[in-house]
Coordinates of C-alpha atoms in Angstrom, one line a residue:
D1 CA 70.5 53.3 9.9
D2 CA 74.2 53.7 9.5
D3 CA 75.7 57.1 10.4
D4 CA 78.5 58.1 8.0
D5 CA 79.9 61.5 9.1
D6 CA 82.3 63.8 7.4
D7 CA 84.9 63.2 10.1
G8 CA 85.4 59.6 9.2
C9 CA 83.4 58.0 12.0
V10 CA 80.9 55.3 11.1
G11 CA 78.4 54.0 13.7
K12 CA 76.4 50.9 13.8
K13 CA 74.7 48.8 16.5
G14 CA 77.2 46.3 17.7
G15 CA 78.8 45.0 20.9
N16 CA 81.3 45.6 23.6
C17 CA 84.2 43.3 22.6
G18 CA 85.7 42.9 19.2
S19 CA 88.5 41.3 17.1
G20 CA 89.6 41.9 13.6
G21 CA 89.0 39.4 10.8
K22 CA 90.6 39.1 7.4
K23 CA 89.7 40.1 3.9
G24 CA 88.1 38.3 1.0
Y25 CA 86.5 35.2 2.5
Y26 CA 83.5 33.5 0.8
Y27 CA 80.7 32.3 3.2
N28 CA 78.7 29.2 2.7
Y29 CA 75.4 28.1 4.2
D30 CA 75.3 24.9 6.3
D31 CA 72.1 23.7 4.6
D32 CA 71.3 23.2 0.9
D33 CA 68.0 25.1 0.8
D34 CA 69.4 28.2 -0.9
D35 CA 69.2 27.0 -4.5
D36 CA 66.5 29.4 -5.3
D37 CA 68.3 32.5 -4.0
D38 CA 68.4 35.3 -6.5
D39 CA 71.4 37.4 -7.5
S40 CA 70.7 40.2 -5.0
D41 CA 70.7 37.7 -2.1
A42 CA 74.0 36.3 -3.3
L43 CA 75.5 39.8 -3.4
D44 CA 74.5 40.3 0.3
V45 CA 76.2 37.0 1.3
N46 CA 79.4 36.9 -0.8
L47 CA 82.3 39.2 0.1
S48 CA 84.5 41.2 -2.2
E49 CA 88.3 41.6 -2.0
D50 CA 88.1 45.1 -0.4
D51 CA 85.5 44.3 2.3
A52 CA 86.7 44.6 5.9
I53 CA 85.5 42.0 8.4
L54 CA 85.0 42.7 12.1
V55 CA 83.8 40.1 14.7
V56 CA 82.0 41.4 17.7
A57 CA 81.0 39.6 20.9
K58 CA 77.7 41.1 22.0
T59 CA 75.5 40.7 25.1
E60 CA 72.0 42.0 25.4
D61 CA 69.9 41.1 28.5
D62 CA 70.0 37.3 28.6
F63 CA 71.2 36.9 25.0
A64 CA 74.8 36.5 23.8
A65 CA 76.1 36.2 20.2
L66 CA 79.0 36.7 17.9
E67 CA 78.2 39.2 15.1
V68 CA 80.2 39.3 11.9
H69 CA 80.1 42.8 10.5
V70 CA 81.2 43.9 7.0
Y71 CA 82.5 47.3 6.2
E72 CA 82.6 48.4 2.6
E73 CA 85.5 50.8 2.6
K74 CA 84.5 52.3 -0.8
T75 CA 81.0 53.2 0.1
G76 CA 81.3 53.5 3.9
N77 CA 78.5 51.0 4.4
L78 CA 78.6 49.0 7.7
F79 CA 76.2 46.1 8.3
V80 CA 75.8 42.8 10.1
H81 CA 76.6 39.9 7.7
H82 CA 75.5 37.1 10.1
D83 CA 75.5 36.2 13.7
I84 CA 76.2 33.2 15.9
P85 CA 74.3 32.6 19.1
L86 CA 76.5 31.8 22.1
P87 CA 75.5 29.6 25.1
S88 CA 77.3 31.8 27.7
F89 CA 78.3 35.4 28.0
P90 CA 81.6 36.1 26.1
L91 CA 84.6 37.7 27.7
C92 CA 87.3 37.6 25.1
L93 CA 88.0 36.7 21.4
A94 CA 91.1 35.5 19.4
H95 CA 91.2 35.1 15.6
G96 CA 93.1 32.3 13.9
D97 CA 93.3 30.4 10.7
I98 CA 93.9 26.7 11.6
N99 CA 91.1 24.2 12.5
A100 CA 91.1 21.0 14.5
E101 CA 92.0 19.0 11.3
G102 CA 95.0 21.2 10.6
G103 CA 93.4 22.9 7.6
A104 CA 93.3 26.6 6.8
G105 CA 90.2 28.7 7.4
N106 CA 88.7 31.6 9.2
Y107 CA 88.1 30.9 12.9
I108 CA 87.4 32.7 16.2
A109 CA 88.1 31.4 19.6
V110 CA 85.7 32.6 22.3
G111 CA 86.3 32.7 26.1
T112 CA 83.2 32.9 28.3
F113 CA 82.1 32.6 31.9
S114 CA 82.2 28.8 31.2
P115 CA 85.6 26.9 31.5
G116 CA 85.5 25.7 27.9
I117 CA 86.9 27.6 24.9
E118 CA 84.7 27.4 21.8
V119 CA 86.2 27.7 18.3
W120 CA 83.7 28.8 15.7
N121 CA 84.1 28.6 11.9
L122 CA 83.3 32.1 10.6
D123 CA 83.1 30.9 7.0
I124 CA 79.8 29.1 7.7
L125 CA 76.5 30.8 7.9
N126 CA 73.8 29.4 10.3
A127 CA 76.4 27.3 12.2
L128 CA 74.7 25.4 14.9
E129 CA 77.7 24.3 17.0
P130 CA 81.4 25.2 17.3
S131 CA 84.1 23.5 15.2
C132 CA 85.6 22.3 18.5
V133 CA 85.8 23.0 22.2
L134 CA 89.0 23.2 24.2
G135 CA 88.4 22.0 27.7
G136 CA 85.0 22.6 29.3
E137 CA 82.3 20.0 30.2
D138 CA 83.0 16.4 29.4
T139 CA 80.1 15.2 27.3
S140 CA 81.7 12.1 26.0
A141 CA 79.3 9.7 27.8
A142 CA 76.3 11.6 26.5
D143 CA 77.8 11.6 23.0
E144 CA 78.3 7.9 23.0
L145 CA 74.8 7.2 24.2
M146 CA 73.4 9.4 21.5
K147 CA 75.4 7.6 18.8
M148 CA 74.2 4.2 20.2
N149 CA 70.6 5.3 20.2
M150 CA 70.9 6.6 16.6
M151 CA 72.2 3.2 15.5
L152 CA 69.4 1.4 17.4
A153 CA 66.8 3.7 15.9
A154 CA 68.1 3.0 12.4
K155 CA 67.7 -0.7 13.1
G156 CA 64.2 -0.3 14.5
E157 CA 65.3 -1.4 17.9
K158 CA 64.3 0.1 21.3
Q159 CA 66.6 2.9 22.4
K160 CA 68.5 2.8 25.7
N161 CA 67.7 5.3 28.4
K162 CA 70.4 4.7 31.0
Q163 CA 71.5 7.0 33.8
L164 CA 74.5 9.1 32.8
P165 CA 77.2 9.9 35.3
E166 CA 77.4 13.5 36.5
G167 CA 79.4 15.5 34.0
G168 CA 82.8 16.6 35.0
L169 CA 85.4 18.6 33.1
K170 CA 87.7 17.4 30.3
K171 CA 91.3 16.6 31.1
G172 CA 93.4 19.7 31.4
S173 CA 90.3 22.1 31.3
H174 CA 90.2 25.4 33.1
T175 CA 87.9 25.3 36.1
D176 CA 86.6 28.8 35.9
A177 CA 85.8 31.6 33.4
V178 CA 88.2 32.1 30.5
M179 CA 89.2 35.8 30.6
S180 CA 91.9 36.1 27.9
L181 CA 93.0 34.4 24.7
S182 CA 95.9 34.8 22.3
W183 CA 96.3 32.8 19.0
N184 CA 99.9 32.2 18.2
K185 CA 100.9 33.6 14.8
I186 CA 104.1 31.5 14.5
H187 CA 102.9 28.1 15.7
R188 CA 99.5 28.7 14.2
Q189 CA 97.7 25.8 15.8
V190 CA 98.5 27.0 19.3
I191 CA 96.2 29.1 21.6
A192 CA 97.1 30.5 25.0
S193 CA 94.4 31.2 27.6
G194 CA 94.2 33.0 30.9
S195 CA 91.5 32.2 33.5
A196 CA 89.8 33.2 36.7
D197 CA 91.2 30.0 38.1
H198 CA 94.6 31.8 38.2
T199 CA 96.2 29.5 35.6
V200 CA 97.6 30.1 32.1
K201 CA 97.1 27.2 29.6
I202 CA 98.5 26.4 26.2
W203 CA 96.3 24.4 23.8
D204 CA 97.0 22.6 20.5
I205 CA 93.8 22.9 18.4
T206 CA 94.8 20.0 16.2
K207 CA 94.4 17.7 19.2
A208 CA 91.1 19.2 20.3
D209 CA 89.2 15.9 20.1
G210 CA 91.7 14.0 22.2
P211 CA 93.0 14.0 25.8
D212 CA 96.2 15.9 25.0
A213 CA 94.6 19.2 23.8
N214 CA 96.1 21.0 26.8
A215 CA 99.8 21.0 26.0
A216 CA 100.9 22.9 29.2
T217 CA 99.6 24.6 32.3
F218 CA 101.4 27.4 34.3
F219 CA 100.6 28.4 37.9
H220 CA 102.8 31.5 38.2
H221 CA 100.0 34.0 39.0
K222 CA 98.1 34.3 42.3
D223 CA 94.9 35.9 41.0
K224 CA 92.7 36.0 37.9
V225 CA 94.7 36.2 34.6
Q226 CA 93.3 39.2 32.7
S227 CA 95.5 39.2 29.6
V228 CA 97.8 37.0 27.6
A229 CA 99.8 37.8 24.4
W230 CA 102.1 35.8 22.3
H231 CA 105.3 37.5 21.0
P232 CA 104.8 38.5 17.4
S233 CA 107.9 36.7 16.1
E234 CA 109.3 34.5 18.9
G235 CA 106.6 31.7 18.9
T236 CA 107.5 30.3 22.4
L237 CA 107.6 33.6 24.3
L238 CA 104.3 34.5 26.1
A239 CA 103.4 37.6 28.1
T240 CA 100.8 37.3 30.8
A241 CA 99.2 39.8 33.2
S242 CA 97.0 39.2 36.3
Y243 CA 95.0 40.9 39.0
D244 CA 97.8 40.0 41.3
R245 CA 99.3 43.1 39.8
T246 CA 102.2 41.5 38.0
V247 CA 103.2 41.2 34.4
A248 CA 105.1 38.0 33.5
L249 CA 107.2 36.6 30.7
L250 CA 107.2 32.8 30.1
D251 CA 109.1 30.5 27.8
A252 CA 106.5 27.9 26.8
R253 CA 109.2 25.3 26.2
S254 CA 110.3 25.4 29.9
A255 CA 109.4 22.7 32.3
N256 CA 110.5 24.8 35.2
E257 CA 108.4 27.9 35.3
K258 CA 110.1 29.3 38.4
S259 CA 113.5 29.6 36.7
N260 CA 112.1 30.7 33.3
C261 CA 109.4 33.1 34.5
K262 CA 110.3 36.8 34.9
K263 CA 107.9 39.1 36.7
V264 CA 107.5 42.9 37.3
K265 CA 105.1 44.7 39.5
I266 CA 102.5 47.1 38.2
T267 CA 100.5 49.9 39.9
A268 CA 97.0 48.5 39.7
D269 CA 94.9 45.7 38.2
V270 CA 95.8 45.2 34.6
E271 CA 93.4 46.0 31.7
S272 CA 95.4 44.9 28.7
I273 CA 98.9 44.1 27.4
A274 CA 100.4 44.2 23.9
W275 CA 103.7 43.9 22.0
D276 CA 104.9 46.6 19.7
P277 CA 104.6 44.8 16.3
H278 CA 107.4 47.0 14.8
H279 CA 109.9 46.8 17.8
S280 CA 109.0 43.5 19.4
Q281 CA 111.4 43.9 22.3
Y282 CA 108.9 46.3 23.8
L283 CA 105.9 45.1 25.9
T284 CA 103.3 47.6 27.0
A285 CA 100.6 47.3 29.8
A286 CA 97.7 49.5 30.7
T287 CA 96.1 49.4 34.2
E288 CA 92.8 50.5 35.6
D289 CA 94.3 53.6 37.3
G290 CA 95.0 55.0 33.9
V291 CA 98.7 54.3 33.9
M292 CA 100.4 52.9 30.8
S293 CA 104.0 51.4 31.1
C294 CA 106.4 50.0 28.5
W295 CA 109.3 47.6 29.2
D296 CA 112.3 46.5 27.1
V297 CA 112.0 42.8 27.8
R298 CA 115.8 42.4 27.3
N299 CA 116.1 44.2 30.6
F300 CA 112.7 43.4 32.2
N301 CA 113.0 45.4 35.4
E302 CA 112.1 49.1 35.3
P303 CA 109.9 50.4 32.4
I304 CA 111.5 52.6 29.8
W305 CA 108.5 54.9 30.1
S306 CA 105.4 55.1 32.3
F307 CA 102.8 57.9 32.5
V308 CA 99.1 58.6 33.3
V309 CA 97.1 58.4 30.1
E310 CA 93.7 59.2 31.6
E311 CA 93.4 60.0 35.3
Y312 CA 89.6 59.8 35.6
G313 CA 88.5 57.5 32.9
G314 CA 91.3 55.0 33.1
V315 CA 92.5 53.0 30.0
S316 CA 90.1 50.2 29.1
D317 CA 92.2 49.0 26.0
F318 CA 94.9 50.0 23.6
S319 CA 96.2 48.9 20.2
Y320 CA 99.4 49.4 18.1
N321 CA 98.8 50.1 14.4
P322 CA 100.4 47.0 12.7
N323 CA 101.0 49.0 9.5
V324 CA 102.2 52.4 10.8
P325 CA 105.2 52.3 13.2
G326 CA 104.9 54.5 16.3
M327 CA 101.1 54.9 16.1
L328 CA 99.2 53.9 19.2
A329 CA 95.6 54.3 20.2
T330 CA 93.9 54.1 23.6
C331 CA 90.3 54.1 24.6
S332 CA 88.6 54.9 27.9
I333 CA 85.2 55.0 29.6
N334 CA 85.3 58.8 29.0
K335 CA 83.9 57.8 25.5
T336 CA 87.0 58.9 23.5
V337 CA 89.8 57.4 21.5
T338 CA 93.2 59.1 21.8
L339 CA 96.1 58.7 19.3
W340 CA 99.7 58.7 20.5
D341 CA 103.1 58.9 18.8
T342 CA 105.6 56.6 20.4
Y343 CA 108.4 57.9 18.1
S344 CA 110.9 60.7 18.5
Q345 CA 113.1 61.6 15.5
N346 CA 111.8 58.5 13.6
Q347 CA 113.0 56.2 16.4
P348 CA 111.2 54.6 19.4
S349 CA 111.1 57.1 22.1
L350 CA 112.5 56.5 25.6
V351 CA 110.1 59.0 27.1
P352 CA 106.2 58.8 27.2
P353 CA 104.4 59.0 23.9
A354 CA 103.1 62.4 22.7
P355 CA 99.4 62.8 22.2
C356 CA 98.4 63.7 18.7
G357 CA 94.6 63.9 18.6
N358 CA 91.5 62.3 20.0
K359 CA 87.9 61.7 18.9
S360 CA 84.6 61.2 20.8
M361 CA 83.2 58.0 19.2
E362 CA 79.6 58.7 20.3
V363 CA 78.9 55.0 21.3
G364 CA 79.0 55.3 25.1
K365 CA 81.8 54.1 27.4
L366 CA 84.5 52.4 25.4
F367 CA 85.8 49.0 26.4
T368 CA 87.8 47.7 23.4
L369 CA 89.5 48.9 20.2
S370 CA 91.6 47.4 17.4
F371 CA 93.3 48.5 14.3
Y372 CA 92.4 46.6 11.2
E373 CA 95.4 44.5 10.0
S374 CA 94.5 44.8 6.3
S375 CA 94.1 48.6 6.2
P376 CA 96.5 51.1 7.8
W377 CA 93.9 53.8 8.6
L378 CA 90.9 51.9 10.0
L379 CA 90.2 51.7 13.7
A380 CA 87.2 50.0 15.4
C381 CA 86.0 50.3 18.9
G382 CA 83.1 48.9 20.9
G383 CA 81.0 50.8 23.5
G384 CA 78.7 50.2 26.4
G385 CA 75.9 51.9 24.4
N386 CA 75.5 48.6 22.6
E387 CA 77.2 50.1 19.5
L388 CA 80.2 49.7 17.3
A389 CA 82.1 52.6 15.8
L390 CA 84.8 52.8 13.1
W391 CA 87.2 55.6 12.6
D392 CA 88.4 55.9 9.0
M393 CA 91.6 58.1 9.3
T394 CA 92.1 58.5 5.6
R395 CA 89.9 61.7 6.0
D396 CA 91.8 63.1 8.9
D397 CA 94.4 65.6 7.6
A398 CA 96.3 65.9 11.0
V399 CA 96.7 62.1 11.2
Q400 CA 97.8 61.8 7.6
K401 CA 100.3 64.7 8.0
R402 CA 102.0 63.1 11.0
F403 CA 102.0 59.4 10.1
K404 CA 101.5 58.9 6.3
N405 CA 105.2 58.7 5.5
R406 CA 105.7 55.8 8.0
Q407 CA 103.0 53.6 6.4
K408 CA 104.2 50.1 5.5
D409 CA 102.9 47.8 2.8
V410 CA 100.0 45.7 4.1
E411 CA 101.0 42.0 4.2
T412 CA 98.9 39.6 2.1
P413 CA 97.1 37.0 4.2
L414 CA 98.6 33.6 4.1
N415 CA 97.0 30.9 2.0
E416 CA 96.7 27.2 2.8
E417 CA 100.0 26.3 1.1
D418 CA 101.8 28.8 3.4
L419 CA 100.3 27.1 6.4
S420 CA 102.6 24.1 6.1
S421 CA 102.7 21.3 8.7
D422 CA 106.4 22.1 9.5
K423 CA 105.5 24.4 12.3
T424 CA 103.0 21.9 13.7
E425 CA 105.8 19.3 13.9
D426 CA 108.1 21.9 15.5
F427 CA 105.5 22.7 18.2
E428 CA 104.9 19.0 18.9
A429 CA 108.6 18.4 19.2
M430 CA 109.0 21.4 21.4
M431 CA 106.3 20.2 23.8
A432 CA 107.6 16.6 23.7
A433 CA 111.0 18.0 24.8
R434 CA 109.2 20.0 27.5
D435 CA 107.5 16.9 28.8
D436 CA 110.9 15.0 28.9
A437 CA 112.4 17.9 30.8
L438 CA 109.5 18.0 33.2
E439 CA 109.8 14.2 33.8
K440 CA 113.5 14.7 34.7
V441 CA 112.6 17.5 37.1
R442 CA 110.2 15.2 38.8
E443 CA 112.7 12.3 39.0
N444 CA 115.3 14.6 40.5
A445 CA 112.9 15.9 43.0
K446 CA 111.9 12.4 43.9
K447 CA 115.6 11.4 44.4
R448 CA 116.2 14.4 46.6
N449 CA 113.2 13.5 48.8
N450 CA 114.3 9.9 49.1
K451 CA 117.8 11.0 50.2
K452 CA 116.3 13.3 52.8
K453 CA 114.2 10.4 54.1
G454 CA 117.2 8.2 54.3
K455 CA 119.2 10.8 56.3
K456 CA 116.4 11.2 58.8
K457 CA 116.2 7.5 59.4
K458 CA 120.0 7.2 59.9
G459 CA 120.0 10.1 62.4
T460 CA 117.3 8.5 64.4
H461 CA 119.2 5.2 64.7
K462 CA 122.3 7.1 66.0
R463 CA 120.3 8.9 68.7
G464 CA 118.8 5.6 69.8
R465 CA 122.2 4.1 70.3

């Protein structure tokens, strides 16, 4: 049963990794066998305008799944709307609204211990397979054989049972687990991924079925890439962080990552990075030793502030409130969520944030948390106790007193007309320009190598004389 307490904390069995969805989507069954459903069943399936949606990646023994939870803000009811079985244990999620055909929808990208990135359509109940897969195992030969046998079976002819070659990976695929994902909010068909193979890749989901889905690959890290984050307004600026204990800034348009990659050292292995959505020149990182640091990327050297958030529990994740400037939340394996105020006199502070309250969420060790984009006072977190908890801060007088006057209007989700193809064309032109620049770099390097070879031969001739 749901547990709705007076302090605004709602608990429900859930998972250990989550990502916020959007409001007001209508869900459809894949099959047509629901003609006899009564009105009560339809009410359980269809969503209302004020329902909050939360996607959770859950593992239990040898079973992994995505769970789509619905929170009815008016009644405080939290329940699982539907779930999607996953073939491999999930590590990260990213929510987006563009599919492989370039149309609008409600999609979740899933990174797992496998090298492929599965993109699932959340608007479909009982989905049997992902909408598309970026990278991963190359099954093209098996797919062709299946199509051929289906055609032969339709004609009543004998099916072929030929030996298939050993499956490799698709062109441009990661070669190890996908540990981090970020869906670009400007170029909305673009996804960035970080992997245990030490690389960062950029994907164009509209080319998922072809050989050019992987638009770019970067090799600037020397260890597993734990976190990636697109800039909220500069669609080509990407922040990455790795177990090599560096945080990096990349320009995705650049063909020469050495000259267009800036790095800073951090104190320990990174847990998470995030941009301040209200002051996007600020990039923040949390590390496993409990330290949180913030940089002004216009001067990406020393952090503007750095402090120990939690000495013993570390910082497993943090989130900026997208609707309330200066409001930051952190979570830890000490089972609590702490709120911080990054403002001083209504301006971003140049000193460490001030703590302004914490709450024990009663769901075990906390591994992830996220503010809900469509509601300014709703926070979700996932715990190791195989549970999900929500904190509704509208009931917290101390929070309201400190932050209510800063609340911004919640932005309306974009519709399909807003998701025009202009940005798709911009991205394709950008990557085409990058490819041209990369080709020039290769040609210049080749010329330099040829000159060096020529000089060596000439010198040898002189010594012989």
